[in-house]
GROMACS .gro file of C-alpha atoms in nm:
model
  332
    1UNK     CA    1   8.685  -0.505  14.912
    2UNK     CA    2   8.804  -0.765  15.202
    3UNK     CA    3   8.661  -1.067  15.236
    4UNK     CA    4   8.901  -1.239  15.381
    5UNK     CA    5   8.890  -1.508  15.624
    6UNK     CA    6   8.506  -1.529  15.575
    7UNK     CA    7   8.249  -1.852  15.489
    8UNK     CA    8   8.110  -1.900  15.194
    9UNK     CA    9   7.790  -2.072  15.278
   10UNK     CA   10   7.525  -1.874  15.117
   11UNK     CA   11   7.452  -1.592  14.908
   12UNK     CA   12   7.197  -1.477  15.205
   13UNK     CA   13   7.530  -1.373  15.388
   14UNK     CA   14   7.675  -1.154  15.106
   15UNK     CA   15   7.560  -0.779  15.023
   16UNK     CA   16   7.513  -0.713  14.665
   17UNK     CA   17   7.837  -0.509  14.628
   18UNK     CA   18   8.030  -0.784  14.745
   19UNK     CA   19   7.856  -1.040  14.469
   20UNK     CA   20   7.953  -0.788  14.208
   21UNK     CA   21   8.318  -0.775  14.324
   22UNK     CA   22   8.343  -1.154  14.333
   23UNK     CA   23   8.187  -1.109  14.010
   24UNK     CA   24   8.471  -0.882  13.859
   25UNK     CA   25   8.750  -1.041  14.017
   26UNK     CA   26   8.579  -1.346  13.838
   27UNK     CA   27   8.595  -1.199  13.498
   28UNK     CA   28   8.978  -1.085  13.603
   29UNK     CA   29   9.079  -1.380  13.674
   30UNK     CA   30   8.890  -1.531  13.362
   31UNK     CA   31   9.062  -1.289  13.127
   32UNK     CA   32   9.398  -1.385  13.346
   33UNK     CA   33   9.374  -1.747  13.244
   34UNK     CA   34   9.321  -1.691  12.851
   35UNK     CA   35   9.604  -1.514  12.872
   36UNK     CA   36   9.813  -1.741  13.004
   37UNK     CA   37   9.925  -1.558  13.341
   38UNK     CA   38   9.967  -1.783  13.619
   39UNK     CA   39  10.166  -1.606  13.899
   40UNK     CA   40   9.996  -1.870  14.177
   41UNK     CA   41   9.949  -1.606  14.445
   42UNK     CA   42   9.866  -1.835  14.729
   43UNK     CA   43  10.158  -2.084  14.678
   44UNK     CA   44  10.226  -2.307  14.944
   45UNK     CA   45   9.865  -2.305  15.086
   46UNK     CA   46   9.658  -2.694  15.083
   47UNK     CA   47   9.270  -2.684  15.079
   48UNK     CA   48   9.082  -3.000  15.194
   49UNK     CA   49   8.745  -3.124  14.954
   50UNK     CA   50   8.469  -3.318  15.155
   51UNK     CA   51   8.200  -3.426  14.894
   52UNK     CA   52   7.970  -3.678  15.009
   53UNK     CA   53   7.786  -3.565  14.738
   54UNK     CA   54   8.027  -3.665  14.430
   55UNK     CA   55   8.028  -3.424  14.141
   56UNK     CA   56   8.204  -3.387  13.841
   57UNK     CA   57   8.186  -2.992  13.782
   58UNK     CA   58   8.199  -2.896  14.138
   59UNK     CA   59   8.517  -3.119  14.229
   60UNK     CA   60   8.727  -3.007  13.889
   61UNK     CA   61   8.612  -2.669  13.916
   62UNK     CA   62   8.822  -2.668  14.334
   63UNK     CA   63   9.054  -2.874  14.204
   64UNK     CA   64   9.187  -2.715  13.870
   65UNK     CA   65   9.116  -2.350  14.068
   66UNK     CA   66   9.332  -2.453  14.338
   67UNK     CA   67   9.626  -2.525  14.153
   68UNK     CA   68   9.617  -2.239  13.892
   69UNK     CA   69   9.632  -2.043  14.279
   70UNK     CA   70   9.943  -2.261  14.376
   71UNK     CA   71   9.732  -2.465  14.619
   72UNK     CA   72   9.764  -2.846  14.731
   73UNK     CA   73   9.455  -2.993  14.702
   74UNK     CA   74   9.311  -3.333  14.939
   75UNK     CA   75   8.983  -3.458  14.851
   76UNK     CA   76   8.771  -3.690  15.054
   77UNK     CA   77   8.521  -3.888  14.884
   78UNK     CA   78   8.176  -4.052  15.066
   79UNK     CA   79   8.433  -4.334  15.160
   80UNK     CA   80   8.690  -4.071  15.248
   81UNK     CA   81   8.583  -3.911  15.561
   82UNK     CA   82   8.448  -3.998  15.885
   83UNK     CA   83   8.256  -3.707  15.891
   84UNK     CA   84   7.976  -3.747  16.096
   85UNK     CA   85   7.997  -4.137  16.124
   86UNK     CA   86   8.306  -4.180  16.370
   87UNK     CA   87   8.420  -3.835  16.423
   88UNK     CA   88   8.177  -3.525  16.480
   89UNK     CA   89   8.140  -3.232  16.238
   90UNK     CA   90   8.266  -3.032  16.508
   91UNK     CA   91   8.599  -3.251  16.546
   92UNK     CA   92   8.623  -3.263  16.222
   93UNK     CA   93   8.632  -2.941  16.144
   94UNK     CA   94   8.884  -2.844  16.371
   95UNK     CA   95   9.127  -3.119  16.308
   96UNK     CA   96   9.132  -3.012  15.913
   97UNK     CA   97   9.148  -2.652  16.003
   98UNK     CA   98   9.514  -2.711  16.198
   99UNK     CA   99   9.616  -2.869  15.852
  100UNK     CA  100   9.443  -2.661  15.573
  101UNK     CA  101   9.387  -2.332  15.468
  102UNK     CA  102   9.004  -2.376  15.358
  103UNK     CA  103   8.758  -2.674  15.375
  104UNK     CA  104   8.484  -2.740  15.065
  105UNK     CA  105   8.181  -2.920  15.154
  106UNK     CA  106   7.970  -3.066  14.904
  107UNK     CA  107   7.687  -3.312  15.115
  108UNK     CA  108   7.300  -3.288  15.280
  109UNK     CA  109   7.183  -3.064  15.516
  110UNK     CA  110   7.305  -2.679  15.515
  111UNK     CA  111   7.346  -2.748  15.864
  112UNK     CA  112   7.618  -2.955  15.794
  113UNK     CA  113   7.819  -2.678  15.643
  114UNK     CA  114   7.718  -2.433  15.897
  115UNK     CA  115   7.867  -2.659  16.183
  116UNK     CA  116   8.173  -2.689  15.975
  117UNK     CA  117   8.171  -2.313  15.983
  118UNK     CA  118   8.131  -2.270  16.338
  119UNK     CA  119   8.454  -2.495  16.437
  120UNK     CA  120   8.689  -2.413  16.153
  121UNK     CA  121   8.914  -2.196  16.200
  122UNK     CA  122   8.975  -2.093  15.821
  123UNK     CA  123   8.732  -2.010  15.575
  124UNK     CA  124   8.479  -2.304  15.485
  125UNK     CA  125   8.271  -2.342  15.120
  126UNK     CA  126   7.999  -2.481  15.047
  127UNK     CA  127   7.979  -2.695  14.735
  128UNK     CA  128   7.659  -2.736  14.750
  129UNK     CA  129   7.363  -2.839  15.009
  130UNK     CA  130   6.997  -2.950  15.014
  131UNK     CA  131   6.901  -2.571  15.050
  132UNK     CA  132   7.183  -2.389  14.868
  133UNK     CA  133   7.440  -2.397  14.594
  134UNK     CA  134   7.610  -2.086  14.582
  135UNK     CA  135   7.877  -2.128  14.402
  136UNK     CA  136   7.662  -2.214  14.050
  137UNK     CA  137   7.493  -1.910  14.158
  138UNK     CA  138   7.823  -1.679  14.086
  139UNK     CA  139   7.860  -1.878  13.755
  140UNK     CA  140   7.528  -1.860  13.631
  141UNK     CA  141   7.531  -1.451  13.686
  142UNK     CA  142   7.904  -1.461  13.553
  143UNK     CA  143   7.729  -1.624  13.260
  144UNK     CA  144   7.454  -1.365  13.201
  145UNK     CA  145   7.631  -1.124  13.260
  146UNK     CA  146   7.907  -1.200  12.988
  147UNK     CA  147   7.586  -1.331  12.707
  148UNK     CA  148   7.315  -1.057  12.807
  149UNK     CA  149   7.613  -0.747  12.912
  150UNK     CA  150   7.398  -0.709  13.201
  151UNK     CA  151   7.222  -0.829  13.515
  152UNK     CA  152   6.984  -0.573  13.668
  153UNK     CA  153   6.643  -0.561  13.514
  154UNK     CA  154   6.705  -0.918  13.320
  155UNK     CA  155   6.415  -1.164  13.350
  156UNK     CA  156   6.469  -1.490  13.474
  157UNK     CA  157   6.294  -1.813  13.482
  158UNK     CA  158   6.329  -2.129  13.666
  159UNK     CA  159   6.115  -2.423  13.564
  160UNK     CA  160   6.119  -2.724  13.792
  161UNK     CA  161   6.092  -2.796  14.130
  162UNK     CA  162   6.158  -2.474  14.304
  163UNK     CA  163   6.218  -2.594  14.649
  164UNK     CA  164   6.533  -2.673  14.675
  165UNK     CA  165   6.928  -2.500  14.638
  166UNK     CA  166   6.896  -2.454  14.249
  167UNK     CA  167   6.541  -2.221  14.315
  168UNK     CA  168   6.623  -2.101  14.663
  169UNK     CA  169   6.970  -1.989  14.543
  170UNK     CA  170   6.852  -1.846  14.208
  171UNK     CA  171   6.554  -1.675  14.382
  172UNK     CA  172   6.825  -1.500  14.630
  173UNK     CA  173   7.082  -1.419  14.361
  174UNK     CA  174   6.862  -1.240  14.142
  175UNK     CA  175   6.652  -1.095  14.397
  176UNK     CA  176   6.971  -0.909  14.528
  177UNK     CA  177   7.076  -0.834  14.204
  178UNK     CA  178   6.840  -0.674  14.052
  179UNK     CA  179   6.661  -0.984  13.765
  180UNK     CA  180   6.348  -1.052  13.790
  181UNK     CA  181   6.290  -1.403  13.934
  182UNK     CA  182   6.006  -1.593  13.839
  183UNK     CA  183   5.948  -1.947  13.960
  184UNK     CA  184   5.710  -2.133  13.692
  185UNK     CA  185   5.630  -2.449  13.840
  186UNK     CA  186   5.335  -2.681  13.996
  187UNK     CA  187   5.211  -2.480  14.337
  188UNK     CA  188   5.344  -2.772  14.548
  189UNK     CA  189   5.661  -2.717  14.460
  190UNK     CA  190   5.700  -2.326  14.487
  191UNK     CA  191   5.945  -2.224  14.728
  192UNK     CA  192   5.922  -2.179  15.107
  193UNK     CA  193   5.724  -1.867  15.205
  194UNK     CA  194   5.983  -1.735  15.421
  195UNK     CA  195   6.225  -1.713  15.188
  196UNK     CA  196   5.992  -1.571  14.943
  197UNK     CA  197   5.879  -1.288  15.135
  198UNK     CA  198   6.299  -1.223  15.254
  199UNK     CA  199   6.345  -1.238  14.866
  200UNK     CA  200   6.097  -0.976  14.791
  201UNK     CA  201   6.220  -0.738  15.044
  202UNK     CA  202   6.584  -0.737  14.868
  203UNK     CA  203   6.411  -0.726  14.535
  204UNK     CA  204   6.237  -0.397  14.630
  205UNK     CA  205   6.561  -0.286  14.756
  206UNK     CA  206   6.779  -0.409  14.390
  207UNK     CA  207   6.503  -0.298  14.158
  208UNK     CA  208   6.422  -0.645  14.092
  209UNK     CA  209   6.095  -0.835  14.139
  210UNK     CA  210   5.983  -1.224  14.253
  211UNK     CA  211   5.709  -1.416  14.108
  212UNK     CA  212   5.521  -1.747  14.166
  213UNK     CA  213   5.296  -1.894  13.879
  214UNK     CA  214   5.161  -2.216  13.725
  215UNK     CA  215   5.165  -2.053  13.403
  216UNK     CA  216   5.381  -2.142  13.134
  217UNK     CA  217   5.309  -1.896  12.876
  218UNK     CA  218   5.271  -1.610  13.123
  219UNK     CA  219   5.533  -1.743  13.318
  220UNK     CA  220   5.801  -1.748  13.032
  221UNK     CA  221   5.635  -1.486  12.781
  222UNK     CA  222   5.955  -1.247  12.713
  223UNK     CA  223   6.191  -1.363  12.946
  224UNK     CA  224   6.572  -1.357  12.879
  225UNK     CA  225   6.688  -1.647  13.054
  226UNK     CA  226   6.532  -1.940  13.104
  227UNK     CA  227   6.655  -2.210  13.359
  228UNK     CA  228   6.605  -2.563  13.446
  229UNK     CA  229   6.778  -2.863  13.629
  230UNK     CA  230   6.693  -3.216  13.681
  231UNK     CA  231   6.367  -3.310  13.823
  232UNK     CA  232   6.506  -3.576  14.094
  233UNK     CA  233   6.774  -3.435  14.304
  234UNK     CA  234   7.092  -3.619  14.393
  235UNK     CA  235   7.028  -3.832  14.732
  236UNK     CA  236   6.636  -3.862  14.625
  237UNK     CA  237   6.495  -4.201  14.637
  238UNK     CA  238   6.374  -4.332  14.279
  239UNK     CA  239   6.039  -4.361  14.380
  240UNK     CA  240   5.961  -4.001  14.343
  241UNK     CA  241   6.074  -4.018  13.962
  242UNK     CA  242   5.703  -4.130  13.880
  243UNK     CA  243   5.554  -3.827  14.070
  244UNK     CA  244   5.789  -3.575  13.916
  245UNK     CA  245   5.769  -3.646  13.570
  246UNK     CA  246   5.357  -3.652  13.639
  247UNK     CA  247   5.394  -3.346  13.772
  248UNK     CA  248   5.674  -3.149  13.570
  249UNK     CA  249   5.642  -3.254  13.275
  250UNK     CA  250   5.421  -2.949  13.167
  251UNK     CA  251   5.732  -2.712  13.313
  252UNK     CA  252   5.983  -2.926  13.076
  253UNK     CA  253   6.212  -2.684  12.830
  254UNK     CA  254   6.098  -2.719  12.482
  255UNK     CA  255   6.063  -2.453  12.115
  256UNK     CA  256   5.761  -2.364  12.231
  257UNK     CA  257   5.907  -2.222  12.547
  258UNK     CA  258   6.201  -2.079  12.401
  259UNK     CA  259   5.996  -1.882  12.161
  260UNK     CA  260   5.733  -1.745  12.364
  261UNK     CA  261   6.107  -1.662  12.553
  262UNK     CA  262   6.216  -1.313  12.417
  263UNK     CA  263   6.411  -1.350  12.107
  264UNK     CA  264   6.683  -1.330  12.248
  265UNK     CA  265   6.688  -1.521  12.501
  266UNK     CA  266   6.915  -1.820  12.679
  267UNK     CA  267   6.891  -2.160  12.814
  268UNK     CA  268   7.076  -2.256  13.134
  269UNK     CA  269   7.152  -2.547  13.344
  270UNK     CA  270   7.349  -2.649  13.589
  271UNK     CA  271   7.392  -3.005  13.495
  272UNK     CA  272   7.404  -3.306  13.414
  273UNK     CA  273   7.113  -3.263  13.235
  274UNK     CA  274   6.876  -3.543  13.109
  275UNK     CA  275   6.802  -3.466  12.763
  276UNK     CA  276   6.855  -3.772  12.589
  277UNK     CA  277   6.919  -4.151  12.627
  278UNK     CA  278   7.292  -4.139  12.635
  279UNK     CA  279   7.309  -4.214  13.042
  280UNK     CA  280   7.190  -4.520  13.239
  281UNK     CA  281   6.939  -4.293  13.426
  282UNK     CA  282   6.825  -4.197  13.136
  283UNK     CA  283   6.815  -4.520  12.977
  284UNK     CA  284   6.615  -4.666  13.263
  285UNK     CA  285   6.363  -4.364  13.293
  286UNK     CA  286   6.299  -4.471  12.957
  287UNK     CA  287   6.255  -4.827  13.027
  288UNK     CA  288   6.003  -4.731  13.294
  289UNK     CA  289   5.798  -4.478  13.161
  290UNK     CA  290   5.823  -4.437  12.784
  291UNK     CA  291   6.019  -4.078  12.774
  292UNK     CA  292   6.330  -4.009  12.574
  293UNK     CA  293   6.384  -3.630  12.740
  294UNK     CA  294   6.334  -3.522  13.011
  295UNK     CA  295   6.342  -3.153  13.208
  296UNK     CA  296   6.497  -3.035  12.835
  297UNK     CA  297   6.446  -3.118  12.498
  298UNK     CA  298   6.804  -3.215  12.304
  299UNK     CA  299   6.660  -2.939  12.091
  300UNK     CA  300   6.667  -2.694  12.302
  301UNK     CA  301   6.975  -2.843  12.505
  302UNK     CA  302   7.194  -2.865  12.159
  303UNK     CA  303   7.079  -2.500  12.030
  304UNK     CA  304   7.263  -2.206  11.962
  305UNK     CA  305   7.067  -2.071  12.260
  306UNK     CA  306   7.235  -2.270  12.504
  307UNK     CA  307   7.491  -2.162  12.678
  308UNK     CA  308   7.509  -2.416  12.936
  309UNK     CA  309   7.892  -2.539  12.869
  310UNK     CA  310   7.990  -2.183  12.926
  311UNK     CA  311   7.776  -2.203  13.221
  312UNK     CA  312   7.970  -2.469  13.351
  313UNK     CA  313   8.325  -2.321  13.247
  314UNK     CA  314   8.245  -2.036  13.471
  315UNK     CA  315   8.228  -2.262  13.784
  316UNK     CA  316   8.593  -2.264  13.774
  317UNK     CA  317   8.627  -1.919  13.756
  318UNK     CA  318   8.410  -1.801  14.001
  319UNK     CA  319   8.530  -2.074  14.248
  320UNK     CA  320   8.881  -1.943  14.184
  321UNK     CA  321   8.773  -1.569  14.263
  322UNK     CA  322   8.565  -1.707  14.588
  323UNK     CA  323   8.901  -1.902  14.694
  324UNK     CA  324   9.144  -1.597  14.609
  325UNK     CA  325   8.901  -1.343  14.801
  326UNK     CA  326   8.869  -1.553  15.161
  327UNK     CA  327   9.195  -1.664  15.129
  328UNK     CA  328   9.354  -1.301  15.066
  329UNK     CA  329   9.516  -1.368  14.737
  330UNK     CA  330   9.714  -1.057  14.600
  331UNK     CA  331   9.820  -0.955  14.271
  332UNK     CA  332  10.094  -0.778  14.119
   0.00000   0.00000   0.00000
C-alpha cells in the first residue's frame, strides 16, 4: 500500500485498509526492533518537532523513531518557534518544508495542523490537537490487538469527558474498525453530534456499533476494554478542576468497574494518569478537594489488567510505521 507523501492529521482521512497496514507494518517493525535489526532505511533524511504542547511520550516516541529510521531530528519547544506569534503558520510551514523531510505538530486547534498541511510541501503529523490524537489511536489498537488477538467485534469503553481528541479519536478508530464504541459519561460531555452520526455510518459499514449512555453498569457490563484519561485537558484553566471531578467522578475507573468489565478485560490510558499523590497536580488536587485518585484507582492502574505501559511502548512503534509509510521507507 502507498502512502507516501501524505498528512497524517486524522484518522477521518484514512480508509480502514490503510489503518490495518499501518497496523502490520507496526507490528513489523516492532518485531524488527526486538530483534535487533536496524538497517535505518531513510538515512540522511531530518524531521522538524513543533510541540507547543510539551509531552513526554509523544516527543520520545518521534524522537527515538526517527533515529532507529536514520533520521536527524530538530525539536522546537513553546519557546522554540515563532509559530504563529512572529511568523504565520503558512510561512512557517513552508520555510521548514525547504529544510525537512516531515514536520510533527503537537499544539491547539486542528486547524493549526491543517494549515501546516496546506503549505508544506512534505508530509505533516499531527501529535496531537484539541480535536484529535491520532497517533495514540494506532497504539491503542496496536495494543488490543496484540492483548485481545483481535479488533473487530471488541467492545470498548471510554469513561470521561468524551468531547475532545481522546473520545473523538477513539470513537473514529473503532467505528472504522469494527469495536464497538461506547462513550459512558455525563450527557454534557458526550461527543459532538456530527461526528456521532459520521461515526455510525462507518460503524454500519465495519460491523461495529456507537453508543452514548450515563450508565455505568450498562455502559461497562461485559466490555473488553475499558479506557480513560485525565479529566482536565492540557491548556485547560484550573478552574474547571472543581466542575469535573463533580461531574466525573461517578465515570472514575475502579474494581467495581473492572468486574462488571468481562473477565477478561483491559485497562487503558493514554497518560499521565492521576492515580495517586506522587505528582504536584496531584498533590494540590488533594489539597483542594480531599481526593487521593482521581479518573483511576492505583488499584486498577497497578493491576495485572493494565496494560497501559505497553500502551505507551506502542507509540513508538506506530509513530515509526506512520513516519516510514509517508516518508517511503523500503526494506530489504
Amino acid at each position: 500500500m502507498d502512502l507516501k507523501n501524505r498528512d497524517f492529521l486524522t484518522l477521518k482521512d484514512f480508509s480502514a485498509e490503510e489503518i490495518e497496514y499501518l497496523l502490520d507494518l507496526s507490528a513489523m517493525l516492532k518485531d524488527r526492533k526486538k530483534k535487533g535489526i536496524a538497517d535505518k532505511p531513510l538515512a540522511g533524511k531530518n524531521v522538524a518537532l513543533i510541540f507547543e504542547k510539551t509531552s513526554t511520550r509523544t516527543r520520545c516516541s518521534f524522537e527515538v523513531a526517527a533515529h532507529d529510521l536514520g533520521m536527524g531530528v530538530t525539536y522546537l519547544d513553546p519557546q522554540g518557534s515563532q509559530i504563529g506569534k512572529k511568523e504565520s503558520i503558512a510561512d512557517t510551514a513552508r520555510v521548514l518544508s525547504r529544510m525537512y523531510e516531515g514536520i510533527e505538530y503537537r499544539g491547539f486547534a486542528q486547524s493549526i495542523v491543517e494549515e501546516l498541511a496546506k503549505y508544506s510541501d512534505v508530509p505533516v503529523w499531527n501529535g496531537l490537537t484539541n480535536e484529535y490524537h491520532p497517533t495514540q489511536m494506532l497504539a491503542d489498537m496496536l495494543t488490543i490487538r496484540e492483548k485481545l488477538g483481535r479488533l473487530k467485534g471488541v467492545s470498548l469503553v471510554y469513561m470521561g469527558d468524551a468531547r475532545y481528541n481522546m473520545g473523538n479519536s477513539l470513537m473514529i478508530a473503532c467505528s472504522k474498525l469494527g469495536l464497538h464504541y461506547t462513550a459512558c459519561t455525563a450527557k454534557e460531555y458526550f461527543p459532538n453530534e456530527e461526528l456521532v452520526v459520521q461515526c455510525k455510518e462507518w460503524a454500519k459499514e465495519s460491523g461495529g456499533s456507537v453508543t452514548l449512555t450515563e450508565d455505568v453498569k450498562a455502559g461497562t457490563s461485559g466490555a473488553q476494554v475499558i479506557y480513560t484519561d485525565v479529566w482536565v485537558s492540557m491548556g485547560e484553566p484550573d478552574e474547571v478542576w472543581e466542575e469535573r471531578i463533580r461531574t466525573l467522578s461517578p465515570y472514575q475507573v475502579n474494581r467495581t468497574v473492572m468486574e462488571n468489565a468481562a473477565p477478561d478485560a483491559i485497562f487503558m490510558h493514554c497518560l499521565p494518569a492521576f492515580h495517586d499523590l506522587k505528582t504536584t497536580i496531584g498533590a494540590q488536587i488533594h489539597d483542594k478537594f480531599g481526593i487521593d485518585e482521581m479518573e483511576v484507582t492505583d488499584e486498577v492502574f497497578e493491576s495485572s489488567q493494565s496494560v497501559v505501559f505497553d500502551e505507551a511502548e506502542n507509540r513508538m512503534h506506530t509513530i515509526k510505521a506512520v513516519m516510514a509509510a509517508t516518508l517511503g521507507a523500503e526494506w530489504r
